[in-house]
Coordinates of C-alpha atoms in Angstrom, one line a residue:
X14 CA 0.0 0.0 0.0
X15 CA 1.1 3.6 -0.6
X16 CA -0.1 7.0 0.3
X17 CA 0.6 10.5 -1.2
X18 CA 3.9 11.0 -3.2
X19 CA 6.4 13.6 -3.9
X20 CA 5.4 16.0 -1.1
X21 CA 7.8 18.5 0.3
X22 CA 10.6 17.1 -1.8
X23 CA 10.8 13.8 0.1
X24 CA 12.9 11.0 -1.3
X25 CA 11.0 7.8 -0.4
X26 CA 7.9 8.8 -2.4
X27 CA 10.1 9.1 -5.5
X28 CA 11.2 5.5 -5.4
X29 CA 9.4 3.0 -7.7
X30 CA 8.9 0.5 -4.8
X31 CA 7.0 -2.1 -6.7
X32 CA 9.7 -2.5 -9.4
X33 CA 12.4 -2.3 -6.8
X34 CA 11.0 -5.3 -4.9
X35 CA 11.6 -7.5 -7.9
X36 CA 15.1 -6.1 -8.5
X37 CA 16.1 -6.7 -4.9
X38 CA 14.7 -10.3 -5.1
X39 CA 17.0 -11.0 -8.0
X40 CA 20.0 -9.3 -6.3
X41 CA 19.5 -11.4 -3.1
X42 CA 19.5 -14.5 -5.2
X43 CA 22.8 -13.6 -6.8
X44 CA 24.6 -11.0 -4.7
X45 CA 28.0 -11.8 -6.1
X46 CA 26.9 -11.2 -9.6
X47 CA 24.9 -8.1 -8.8
X48 CA 27.6 -6.4 -6.8
X49 CA 30.9 -8.3 -6.9
X50 CA 32.6 -5.9 -4.5
X51 CA 30.6 -7.3 -1.6
X52 CA 32.5 -10.5 -2.0
X53 CA 35.8 -8.8 -1.3
X54 CA 35.6 -9.0 2.5
X55 CA 33.3 -10.3 5.2
X56 CA 31.0 -7.9 7.0
X57 CA 27.6 -8.5 8.4
X58 CA 24.0 -7.5 7.8
X59 CA 24.7 -5.9 4.4
X60 CA 21.6 -4.4 2.8
X61 CA 21.1 -4.8 -1.0
X62 CA 22.8 -2.3 -3.2
X63 CA 19.7 -1.8 -5.3
X64 CA 17.9 -0.3 -2.3
X65 CA 20.5 2.4 -1.6
X66 CA 21.0 3.0 -5.3
X67 CA 17.3 3.7 -5.8
X68 CA 17.3 6.2 -2.9
X69 CA 20.4 7.9 -4.3
X70 CA 18.8 8.1 -7.7
X71 CA 15.7 9.7 -6.0
X72 CA 18.0 12.2 -4.3
X73 CA 19.8 13.4 -7.4
X74 CA 23.2 15.3 -7.2
X75 CA 23.8 15.3 -3.5
X76 CA 26.7 15.1 -1.1
X77 CA 26.2 11.9 1.0
X78 CA 27.6 10.6 4.2
X79 CA 27.4 7.1 5.8
X80 CA 28.5 7.1 9.4
X81 CA 28.2 3.3 9.8
X82 CA 30.1 2.3 6.6
X83 CA 30.7 -1.4 7.4
X84 CA 29.9 -3.4 4.3
X85 CA 30.6 -0.5 1.9
X86 CA 27.5 -0.8 -0.1
X87 CA 26.6 2.9 0.1
X88 CA 30.2 3.9 -0.7
X89 CA 30.0 1.7 -3.9
X90 CA 26.6 3.0 -5.0
X91 CA 27.6 6.6 -4.4
X92 CA 30.8 6.1 -6.4
X93 CA 28.9 4.5 -9.3
X94 CA 26.8 7.7 -9.5
X95 CA 29.9 10.0 -9.1
X96 CA 28.4 11.5 -5.9
X97 CA 30.8 13.0 -3.3
X98 CA 30.6 10.6 -0.4
X99 CA 32.0 10.4 3.1
X100 CA 32.1 6.9 4.7
X101 CA 33.2 6.2 8.3
X102 CA 33.5 3.1 10.4
X103 CA 34.8 2.3 13.9
X104 CA 36.9 -0.7 12.8
X105 CA 40.0 -1.1 10.7
X106 CA 38.9 -4.3 8.9
X107 CA 36.0 -2.8 7.0
X108 CA 37.9 0.4 6.2
X109 CA 40.8 -1.7 4.9
X110 CA 38.3 -3.8 2.9
X111 CA 36.6 -0.8 1.4
X112 CA 39.8 1.1 0.6
X113 CA 41.3 -2.0 -1.1
X114 CA 38.2 -3.1 -3.0
X115 CA 37.5 0.5 -4.3
X116 CA 41.1 0.9 -5.5
X117 CA 41.3 0.0 -9.2
X118 CA 44.0 -2.5 -10.3
X119 CA 44.7 -3.9 -13.7
X120 CA 42.7 -7.2 -13.7
X121 CA 45.5 -8.9 -15.8
X122 CA 48.2 -7.8 -13.3
X123 CA 46.0 -9.1 -10.4
X124 CA 45.4 -12.4 -12.1
X125 CA 49.1 -12.9 -12.6
X126 CA 50.0 -12.0 -9.0
X127 CA 47.3 -14.4 -7.8
X128 CA 48.7 -17.2 -9.8
X129 CA 52.2 -16.5 -8.4
X130 CA 50.8 -16.5 -4.8
X131 CA 49.1 -19.9 -5.3
X132 CA 52.3 -21.2 -6.9
X133 CA 54.3 -20.2 -3.9
X134 CA 51.8 -21.9 -1.6
X135 CA 51.4 -25.1 -3.8
X136 CA 53.6 -27.3 -1.6
X137 CA 51.1 -26.7 1.3
X138 CA 48.4 -28.7 -0.6
X139 CA 50.4 -31.9 0.0
X140 CA 49.1 -32.5 3.6
X141 CA 45.6 -33.0 2.1
X142 CA 46.7 -35.4 -0.6
X143 CA 46.2 -39.2 -0.1
X144 CA 48.9 -41.7 -1.1
X145 CA 46.9 -42.5 -4.2
X146 CA 46.9 -38.8 -5.2
X147 CA 43.3 -37.9 -4.4
X148 CA 43.0 -34.6 -2.6
X149 CA 40.6 -33.9 0.3
X150 CA 38.7 -30.6 0.2
X151 CA 36.9 -30.9 3.5
X152 CA 37.1 -33.0 6.7
X153 CA 34.2 -33.2 9.0
X154 CA 34.8 -33.9 12.7
X155 CA 32.4 -34.6 15.6
X156 CA 33.4 -33.4 19.0
X157 CA 33.9 -36.0 21.7
X158 CA 32.6 -35.6 25.2
X159 CA 31.8 -37.6 28.3
X160 CA 28.5 -38.1 30.1
X161 CA 28.5 -36.7 33.6
X162 CA 26.0 -39.4 34.6
X163 CA 27.6 -42.7 33.4
X164 CA 31.1 -41.4 32.6
X165 CA 31.0 -43.0 29.1
X166 CA 32.6 -41.3 26.0
X167 CA 30.1 -39.9 23.5
X168 CA 30.3 -38.6 20.0
X169 CA 28.4 -35.4 20.3
X170 CA 26.5 -35.4 17.1
X171 CA 24.0 -32.5 17.4
X172 CA 21.5 -34.6 15.4
X173 CA 21.5 -38.2 14.1
X174 CA 21.2 -36.8 10.5
X175 CA 24.7 -35.5 9.8
X176 CA 24.5 -34.6 6.1
X177 CA 22.8 -35.4 2.9
X178 CA 25.1 -37.5 0.7
X179 CA 25.5 -34.9 -2.0
X180 CA 24.1 -31.6 -3.4
X181 CA 22.5 -33.3 -6.3
X182 CA 18.9 -32.4 -6.9
X183 CA 16.6 -35.0 -5.4
X184 CA 19.3 -36.7 -3.3
X185 CA 17.7 -39.5 -1.4
X186 CA 20.6 -40.7 0.8
X187 CA 22.0 -39.2 4.0
X188 CA 24.7 -39.9 6.5
X189 CA 23.7 -40.7 10.1
X190 CA 25.8 -40.7 13.2
X191 CA 25.4 -42.5 16.5
X192 CA 26.4 -40.7 19.7
X193 CA 26.7 -43.9 21.7
X194 CA 29.3 -45.7 19.5
X195 CA 30.4 -43.0 17.2
X196 CA 29.6 -45.0 14.0
X197 CA 28.5 -43.2 10.8
X198 CA 26.6 -44.8 8.0
X199 CA 24.6 -44.1 4.8
X200 CA 20.8 -44.5 4.8
X201 CA 17.6 -43.3 3.2
X202 CA 16.7 -39.7 4.0
X203 CA 13.0 -40.2 3.7
X204 CA 12.9 -42.9 6.4
X205 CA 15.4 -42.0 9.1
X206 CA 16.6 -45.1 11.1
X207 CA 15.3 -45.6 14.6
X208 CA 18.3 -47.5 15.8
X209 CA 22.0 -47.6 15.2
X210 CA 22.8 -50.6 12.9
X211 CA 26.1 -51.2 14.9
X212 CA 25.2 -50.9 18.6
X213 CA 21.4 -51.1 18.2
X214 CA 21.0 -48.1 20.5
X215 CA 17.8 -46.1 20.0
X216 CA 18.5 -42.9 17.9
X217 CA 16.7 -39.7 18.9
X218 CA 17.4 -36.0 18.8
X219 CA 19.6 -35.4 21.8
X220 CA 20.5 -31.7 21.4
X221 CA 17.7 -29.3 22.1
X222 CA 17.5 -25.9 23.8
X223 CA 21.2 -26.1 24.7
X224 CA 20.8 -29.4 26.5
X225 CA 22.1 -32.9 25.7
X226 CA 20.6 -36.3 26.7
X227 CA 22.9 -39.2 27.0
X228 CA 21.8 -42.2 24.8
X229 CA 23.4 -44.6 27.2
X230 CA 21.9 -43.7 30.6
X231 CA 19.3 -41.0 29.7
X232 CA 21.1 -38.4 31.8
X233 CA 20.2 -34.8 30.7
X234 CA 22.2 -31.6 31.3
X235 CA 23.5 -28.5 29.5
X236 CA 25.6 -29.2 26.5
X237 CA 28.6 -27.6 28.3
X238 CA 28.4 -30.3 31.0
X239 CA 29.3 -33.0 28.4
X240 CA 32.3 -31.1 26.9
X241 CA 35.9 -32.0 27.7
X242 CA 38.6 -29.3 27.7
X243 CA 40.8 -29.1 25.7
X244 CA 38.4 -30.2 22.9
X245 CA 38.8 -33.6 21.3
X246 CA 37.5 -34.5 17.9
X247 CA 36.9 -37.6 15.7
X248 CA 37.1 -37.4 11.9
X249 CA 33.9 -38.9 10.5
X250 CA 33.4 -37.7 6.9
X251 CA 35.7 -36.5 4.1
X252 CA 34.9 -34.8 0.9
X253 CA 37.1 -35.0 -2.2
X254 CA 36.8 -34.1 -5.9
X255 CA 35.8 -37.0 -8.0
X256 CA 37.7 -38.0 -11.2
X257 CA 36.4 -37.2 -14.7
X258 CA 36.1 -34.4 -17.2
X259 CA 33.3 -32.9 -15.0
X260 CA 34.6 -33.2 -11.5
X261 CA 32.0 -33.6 -8.7
X262 CA 32.3 -33.5 -5.0
X263 CA 32.2 -36.9 -3.2
X264 CA 31.3 -37.0 0.5
X265 CA 32.1 -40.3 2.2
X266 CA 33.2 -41.8 5.5
X267 CA 36.9 -41.4 6.3
X268 CA 39.2 -44.4 5.6
X269 CA 42.7 -45.2 6.8
X270 CA 44.3 -43.6 3.7
X271 CA 42.8 -40.2 4.5
X272 CA 45.2 -37.6 6.0
X273 CA 42.8 -36.5 8.6
X274 CA 44.9 -36.2 11.7
X275 CA 45.8 -32.6 12.6
X276 CA 47.1 -30.7 15.5
X277 CA 45.7 -27.3 16.6
X278 CA 47.8 -24.5 15.2
X279 CA 48.6 -23.1 18.7
X280 CA 50.7 -26.3 19.4
X281 CA 52.9 -25.5 16.4
X282 CA 53.1 -21.8 15.9
X283 CA 53.9 -19.6 19.0
X284 CA 52.8 -16.4 17.2
X285 CA 49.2 -17.8 17.2
X286 CA 49.0 -18.2 21.0
X287 CA 47.5 -14.8 21.6
X288 CA 44.6 -15.2 24.0
X289 CA 41.1 -14.8 22.8
X290 CA 39.8 -11.8 24.9
X291 CA 36.7 -12.1 26.9
X292 CA 33.4 -10.7 25.6
X293 CA 29.8 -11.4 25.0
X294 CA 30.5 -13.3 21.8
X295 CA 34.1 -14.4 22.3
X296 CA 33.1 -16.0 25.7
X297 CA 31.3 -18.6 23.5
X298 CA 34.7 -19.7 22.3
X299 CA 36.4 -19.5 25.6
X300 CA 33.6 -21.5 27.3
X301 CA 33.9 -24.2 24.6
X302 CA 37.6 -24.7 25.4
X303 CA 39.3 -22.4 22.9
X304 CA 41.7 -20.1 24.7
X305 CA 43.9 -18.7 21.9
X306 CA 43.1 -17.8 18.3
X307 CA 45.5 -20.6 17.1
X308 CA 43.2 -23.1 18.9
X309 CA 40.6 -22.5 16.2
X310 CA 42.8 -23.7 13.2
X311 CA 44.7 -26.8 12.3
X312 CA 48.4 -26.7 11.7
X313 CA 47.8 -27.1 8.0
X314 CA 45.4 -24.1 7.7
X315 CA 47.6 -21.8 9.8
X316 CA 50.6 -22.8 7.6
X317 CA 48.8 -21.5 4.5
X318 CA 47.8 -18.2 6.2
X319 CA 51.3 -17.6 7.7
X320 CA 53.3 -18.6 4.6
X321 CA 51.0 -16.5 2.5
X322 CA 51.6 -13.4 4.7
X323 CA 55.3 -14.0 4.5
X324 CA 55.1 -14.2 0.7
X325 CA 53.2 -10.9 0.6
X326 CA 55.7 -9.2 2.8
X327 CA 58.4 -9.9 0.2
X328 CA 56.3 -8.8 -2.7
X329 CA 56.7 -5.4 -4.4
X330 CA 53.3 -5.0 -6.1
X331 CA 50.5 -2.5 -6.5
X332 CA 48.0 -5.4 -6.0
X333 CA 49.5 -6.6 -2.7
X334 CA 46.6 -5.3 -0.6
X335 CA 44.1 -7.1 -2.9
X336 CA 46.0 -10.3 -2.4
X337 CA 46.1 -9.8 1.3
X338 CA 42.3 -9.2 1.4
X339 CA 41.7 -12.6 -0.2
X340 CA 44.2 -14.4 2.0
X341 CA 43.0 -12.8 5.3
X342 CA 39.4 -13.5 4.2
X343 CA 40.2 -17.2 4.2
X344 CA 40.8 -16.9 8.0
X345 CA 37.0 -17.1 8.5
X346 CA 37.1 -20.8 7.8
X347 CA 38.8 -22.2 11.0
X348 CA 38.7 -26.0 11.2
X349 CA 37.2 -26.2 14.6
X350 CA 34.6 -23.4 14.2
X351 CA 33.4 -23.7 10.6
X352 CA 29.9 -25.4 10.4
X353 CA 28.4 -27.8 7.9
X354 CA 25.1 -27.2 6.2
X355 CA 23.6 -30.7 6.3
X356 CA 20.6 -30.2 4.0
X357 CA 22.7 -28.4 1.4
X358 CA 26.1 -30.0 2.0
X359 CA 28.7 -27.2 2.2
X360 CA 31.0 -25.5 4.6
X361 CA 29.5 -22.4 6.3
X362 CA 31.8 -19.6 7.4
X363 CA 32.4 -19.5 11.1
X364 CA 30.6 -16.2 11.6
X365 CA 28.1 -16.3 8.7
X366 CA 25.1 -16.2 11.0
X367 CA 26.4 -13.2 13.0
X368 CA 27.6 -15.4 15.9
X369 CA 30.7 -17.3 16.7
X370 CA 29.8 -20.9 16.3
X371 CA 29.9 -23.4 19.1
X372 CA 29.6 -26.3 16.8
X373 CA 29.8 -30.0 17.8
X374 CA 30.2 -30.9 14.1
X375 CA 33.1 -28.9 12.7
X376 CA 34.5 -28.9 9.2
X377 CA 38.1 -28.3 8.1
X378 CA 38.4 -26.6 4.8
X379 CA 41.5 -27.2 2.6
X380 CA 42.2 -23.5 2.0
X381 CA 44.2 -24.2 -1.2
X382 CA 41.6 -26.5 -2.8
X383 CA 40.7 -25.2 -6.3
X384 CA 37.0 -25.9 -5.5
X385 CA 34.9 -25.4 -2.4
X386 CA 33.4 -22.6 -0.4
X387 CA 35.8 -20.1 1.2
X388 CA 39.1 -21.3 -0.3
X389 CA 41.9 -19.0 -1.4
X390 CA 41.5 -19.8 -5.1
X391 CA 37.8 -19.0 -4.9
X392 CA 38.5 -15.8 -3.1
X393 CA 41.1 -14.7 -5.7
X394 CA 38.5 -15.3 -8.4
X395 CA 36.0 -13.2 -6.5
X396 CA 38.5 -10.4 -6.2
X397 CA 39.3 -10.7 -9.9
X398 CA 35.7 -10.3 -10.7
X399 CA 35.5 -7.3 -8.3
X400 CA 38.5 -5.7 -10.0
X401 CA 37.0 -6.1 -13.4
X402 CA 33.7 -4.6 -12.1
X403 CA 35.5 -1.6 -10.6
X404 CA 37.2 -0.9 -13.9
X405 CA 34.0 -1.2 -15.8
X406 CA 31.7 0.8 -13.3
X407 CA 34.1 3.3 -11.8
X408 CA 37.0 3.6 -14.2
X409 CA 40.7 3.0 -13.9
X410 CA 41.4 6.4 -12.5
X411 CA 39.0 6.2 -9.6
X412 CA 40.4 6.3 -6.1
X413 CA 39.1 6.5 -2.5
X414 CA 40.8 9.0 -0.2
X415 CA 41.7 7.5 3.2
X416 CA 41.7 10.3 5.7
X417 CA 44.7 10.0 8.1
X418 CA 42.7 10.9 11.2
X419 CA 39.6 12.8 12.4
X420 CA 41.5 15.9 13.6
X421 CA 40.7 18.0 10.5
X422 CA 37.2 18.7 9.1
X423 CA 37.0 18.6 5.3
X424 CA 34.6 19.8 2.7
X425 CA 33.0 17.2 0.6
X426 CA 33.9 18.0 -3.0
X427 CA 34.3 14.9 -5.1
X428 CA 35.1 11.2 -4.8
X429 CA 34.8 8.9 -1.8
X430 CA 36.4 9.8 1.5
X431 CA 37.0 7.0 4.0
X432 CA 37.5 7.7 7.7
X433 CA 38.4 5.4 10.6
X434 CA 37.0 6.1 14.1
X435 CA 33.8 6.5 16.1
X436 CA 31.1 8.5 14.3
X437 CA 30.4 10.5 17.4
X438 CA 32.9 12.7 15.6
X439 CA 33.1 13.0 11.8
X440 CA 35.9 14.7 9.9
X441 CA 33.4 17.0 8.1
X442 CA 32.6 20.7 8.3
X443 CA 29.2 21.9 9.5
X444 CA 26.5 21.4 6.9
X445 CA 28.9 19.5 4.6
X446 CA 26.3 17.0 3.3
X447 CA 22.8 17.0 1.9
X448 CA 22.0 13.4 2.7
X449 CA 22.9 11.0 5.5
X450 CA 22.2 7.5 4.1
X451 CA 23.2 4.6 6.4
X452 CA 22.5 1.1 7.7
X453 CA 23.2 1.5 11.4
X454 CA 23.7 -1.3 14.0
X455 CA 20.4 -3.0 14.7
X456 CA 20.6 -2.9 18.5
X457 CA 22.1 -6.2 19.7
X458 CA 21.6 -8.3 16.6
X459 CA 25.3 -8.2 15.6
X460 CA 28.3 -7.8 17.8
X461 CA 30.5 -6.3 15.0
X462 CA 33.6 -5.5 17.1
X463 CA 33.8 -8.9 18.7
X464 CA 33.2 -10.7 15.4
X465 CA 35.8 -8.6 13.7
X466 CA 38.4 -9.5 16.4
X467 CA 39.4 -12.6 14.4
X468 CA 40.1 -10.6 11.3
X469 CA 42.0 -7.9 13.3
X470 CA 44.1 -10.7 14.8
X471 CA 45.2 -11.7 11.3
X472 CA 45.3 -8.1 9.9
X473 CA 47.8 -7.1 12.5
X474 CA 50.2 -9.7 11.1
X475 CA 50.0 -7.9 7.7
X476 CA 50.1 -4.2 8.8
X477 CA 50.1 -2.0 11.9
X478 CA 46.7 -1.2 13.3
X479 CA 45.6 1.7 15.6
X480 CA 44.2 1.0 19.0
X481 CA 40.5 -0.2 18.7
X482 CA 38.1 1.2 21.3
X483 CA 35.1 -1.1 21.3
X484 CA 33.5 1.0 24.0
X485 CA 32.5 3.4 21.2
X486 CA 30.5 0.8 19.3
X487 CA 26.8 1.6 19.1
X488 CA 25.8 -1.9 20.1
X489 CA 24.5 -3.1 23.5
X490 CA 27.0 -5.5 24.9
X491 CA 26.6 -7.2 28.3
X492 CA 30.3 -7.3 28.8
X493 CA 30.8 -3.5 28.0
X494 CA 28.2 -0.8 27.9
X495 CA 24.7 -2.5 28.1
X496 CA 21.6 -0.9 26.7
X497 CA 22.2 2.5 28.2
X498 CA 25.6 2.7 26.6
X499 CA 24.1 1.9 23.2
X500 CA 21.5 4.6 23.5
X501 CA 24.0 7.2 24.6
X502 CA 26.4 6.4 21.7
X503 CA 23.6 6.3 19.1
X504 CA 22.4 9.7 20.4
X505 CA 25.8 11.2 20.0
X506 CA 26.2 9.8 16.5
X507 CA 22.8 11.2 15.5
X508 CA 23.7 14.6 17.0
X509 CA 26.8 14.6 14.9
X510 CA 24.7 13.7 11.8
X511 CA 22.6 16.8 12.6
X512 CA 25.8 18.9 12.7
X513 CA 27.2 17.8 9.3
X514 CA 23.7 17.8 7.6
X515 CA 22.6 20.9 5.7
X516 CA 19.5 22.6 7.0
X517 CA 16.6 20.8 5.2
X518 CA 18.8 17.8 4.5
X519 CA 17.6 14.2 5.0
X520 CA 18.5 11.3 7.2
X521 CA 17.5 8.1 5.6
X522 CA 18.3 4.7 7.2
X523 CA 17.1 1.1 7.5
X524 CA 16.3 -0.6 10.8
X525 CA 14.8 -3.8 12.1
X526 CA 14.6 -5.7 15.4
X527 CA 12.2 -8.0 17.2
X528 CA 12.7 -6.2 20.6
X529 CA 10.5 -3.2 21.4
X530 CA 13.3 -2.0 23.6
X531 CA 15.5 -1.5 20.5
X532 CA 12.9 0.7 18.9
X533 CA 12.6 2.6 22.2
X534 CA 16.3 3.3 22.2
X535 CA 16.2 4.4 18.6
X536 CA 13.2 6.7 19.2
X537 CA 14.9 8.3 22.2
X538 CA 18.1 9.0 20.2
X539 CA 16.1 10.5 17.3
X540 CA 14.2 12.7 19.7
X541 CA 17.3 14.0 21.5
X542 CA 19.0 14.7 18.2
X543 CA 15.9 16.6 16.9
X544 CA 14.9 14.3 14.1
X545 CA 11.3 13.7 13.0
X546 CA 10.0 11.0 10.7
X547 CA 8.5 12.2 7.4
X548 CA 8.4 9.0 5.3
X549 CA 8.3 5.2 5.9
X550 CA 8.7 2.2 3.7
X551 CA 9.1 -1.6 4.2
X552 CA 11.0 -3.9 1.9
X553 CA 12.4 -7.5 1.9
X554 CA 16.1 -7.4 2.1
X555 CA 17.0 -11.0 3.0
X556 CA 16.4 -14.3 1.4
X557 CA 13.2 -15.9 2.8
X558 CA 14.3 -19.5 2.2
X559 CA 17.9 -19.5 3.1
X560 CA 18.7 -23.2 4.0
X561 CA 21.5 -22.2 6.3
X562 CA 19.1 -20.3 8.5
X563 CA 16.5 -23.0 8.9
X564 CA 14.4 -22.4 12.0
X565 CA 15.7 -18.9 12.4
X566 CA 13.2 -16.3 13.8
X567 CA 15.1 -13.3 12.4
X568 CA 13.3 -10.7 10.4
X569 CA 13.7 -10.7 6.6
X570 CA 12.3 -7.2 5.9
X571 CA 13.6 -3.8 6.7
X572 CA 11.9 -0.6 7.8
X573 CA 13.3 2.4 5.8
X574 CA 12.8 5.8 7.5
X575 CA 13.3 9.3 6.1
X576 CA 13.8 11.9 8.8
X577 CA 14.4 15.7 8.9
X578 CA 15.4 18.1 11.6
X579 CA 13.2 20.5 13.5
X580 CA 13.3 23.1 10.7
X581 CA 10.8 20.9 8.8
X582 CA 7.5 20.4 10.8
X583 CA 6.6 16.7 11.0
X584 CA 3.5 15.7 9.1
X585 CA 0.4 14.4 10.9
X586 CA 0.8 11.2 8.9
X587 CA 4.0 10.3 7.2
X588 CA 4.3 9.0 3.6
X589 CA 3.9 5.2 3.8
X590 CA 4.8 2.3 1.4
X591 CA 4.4 -1.1 2.9
X592 CA 3.6 -4.7 1.9
X593 CA 0.8 -6.6 3.6
X594 CA 2.7 -9.5 5.2
X595 CA 2.4 -9.7 9.0
X596 CA 6.1 -9.0 9.3
X597 CA 5.9 -5.8 7.2
X598 CA 2.9 -4.6 9.1
X599 CA 4.7 -5.1 12.4
X600 CA 7.6 -3.0 11.1
X601 CA 5.1 -0.4 9.9
X602 CA 3.4 -0.3 13.3
X603 CA 6.9 0.4 14.9
X604 CA 7.6 3.1 12.3
X605 CA 4.2 4.8 12.7
X606 CA 4.4 4.6 16.5
X607 CA 7.9 6.3 16.4
X608 CA 6.6 9.0 14.0
X609 CA 3.7 9.8 16.3
X610 CA 5.8 9.7 19.5
X611 CA 8.4 12.0 18.0
X612 CA 5.9 14.4 16.5
X613 CA 4.1 14.7 19.9
X614 CA 7.4 14.9 21.9
X615 CA 6.4 11.7 23.8
X616 CA 9.2 9.3 22.9
X617 CA 8.9 7.7 26.4
X618 CA 5.3 6.5 25.5
X619 CA 6.5 4.5 22.5
X620 CA 5.4 1.1 23.8
X621 CA 1.9 2.3 24.4
X622 CA 1.6 4.0 21.0
X623 CA 3.1 1.0 19.3
X624 CA 0.4 -1.3 20.8
X625 CA -2.2 1.1 19.6
X626 CA -0.9 0.9 16.0
X627 CA -0.5 -2.9 16.3
X628 CA -4.2 -3.2 17.1
X629 CA -5.1 -0.7 14.3
X630 CA -3.2 -2.7 11.8
X631 CA -4.8 -6.0 12.9
X632 CA -1.7 -7.7 14.3
X633 CA -2.0 -10.2 17.1
X634 CA -0.3 -9.5 20.4
X635 CA 3.4 -10.4 20.7
X636 CA 3.6 -10.9 16.9
X637 CA 7.1 -10.2 15.4
X638 CA 8.0 -7.3 17.7
X639 CA 7.5 -7.5 21.5

């Protein structure tokens, strides 16, 4: 549904939302083809480029700023339109990623340098090659534990169904594992076995709501009670590339010829014994028995990363940072943290779901395998595609300016400016931009700083990094600032947005969260910064049927808000474009409630006003947002 358009020069009414929905659906299905630069480095909760591109097109020739740059999508879309843009982030990893990805390099030169790097690392493929010459691409291991009730050793399969046998359409076979005896076997997917064919124990789902049930004595307790520290693992499945002109991946039980034994990297490389610092997210690793970053990798994986960094240090090349971005990106596949998607057999990056995995079924990726998700050859191909895209879309003479610090305030004239540091202070003069377009942290949905710690650990081995103050992150964190700290920092960031925004300029951003307290914090911050809501839209920005998020309750749509300062009186009813799904109507209720609360100067009454709008829109109580 939509209402009134084009009033008072608003941007959202100018967007052709119906057509944009279909464009975004196609982008979500093929992100790497639509915007190859997003494959250059890992960041979290990226919104589709088509969304921000459409808003920039509606805005016309403006100077734009993104105070929460992160994934770099807004920087790229502004650069495509040759709009002056200022992009800032608190953390070095995304700034390094943006600066590198947006720097044009000759695709041919990058391709040659990539081949040279792989050639230098070629000997490190040998530890994955069997005596008969077949190379393993992945090794799946189940974590071993001990029942506190009966004292027996268990193979802690999180579910009897370990993996489908292949990714072929219509695959009917699956591998099953027995926690009691540790055996694994192939059986029909449609009719799951009731008992283990080896020990005849009854098979049942044992891992639920963080608890495990022993199949031997029926003792039940938290999963952590069954864990042994340091962790012990048993290899159960291996994947290799089958022979033939059209190679296919073969997943099978391990056999004696498979080189599956591996030590944690921390036992071999002293430089990897840096302790994992405590934190809301990193405590998941520490509680699972991982004490240093090297504990997460096998000796073989770490050898590839460390030798690759040594090779880059000796390289005199204009593409060295691009190669480093690919190599350091491979660090997100640690052998004892990477997960396995059992219904669509493939390795899943350790932080792909915005959490550090505490997995009981881990998968080691051969980082030099020519095939497979997350490998260095695949990342080099992605960077090659990004380099070609940058040449085609931005031109060979484009460059992003990396500001040395935030001490000086610049005018925004042309090109893309990148700044590192907290956005409570931006290196921009007063009134320097016409549009703030951003994708801010969604309350406590993603702990960006703690997730980025792994990349910063490796990035420090490539280049010197400034001190990182996670206390300045606009994210609630039980181990640091809590909800009050989040609201305070968000308020300061929005006040800074007001300072750098021209009178009459726009603040446009996306937001979503299932917790009403997140909307309350946002509403309070907008109110104290003097912003009022003038337009609202909802749009699907995530895949609805992502097999790797099976059972997830996360929202798949975003609320898009257009705000102005007190110089523009808030309308009695903002412009609205929203779909009719329950999820979109819940987001709409939150947006309309914030608009009313801000207009009336009653931000503290947001919950009451929200429930009024929820009832008016016909939503059941506690649906989607509560």
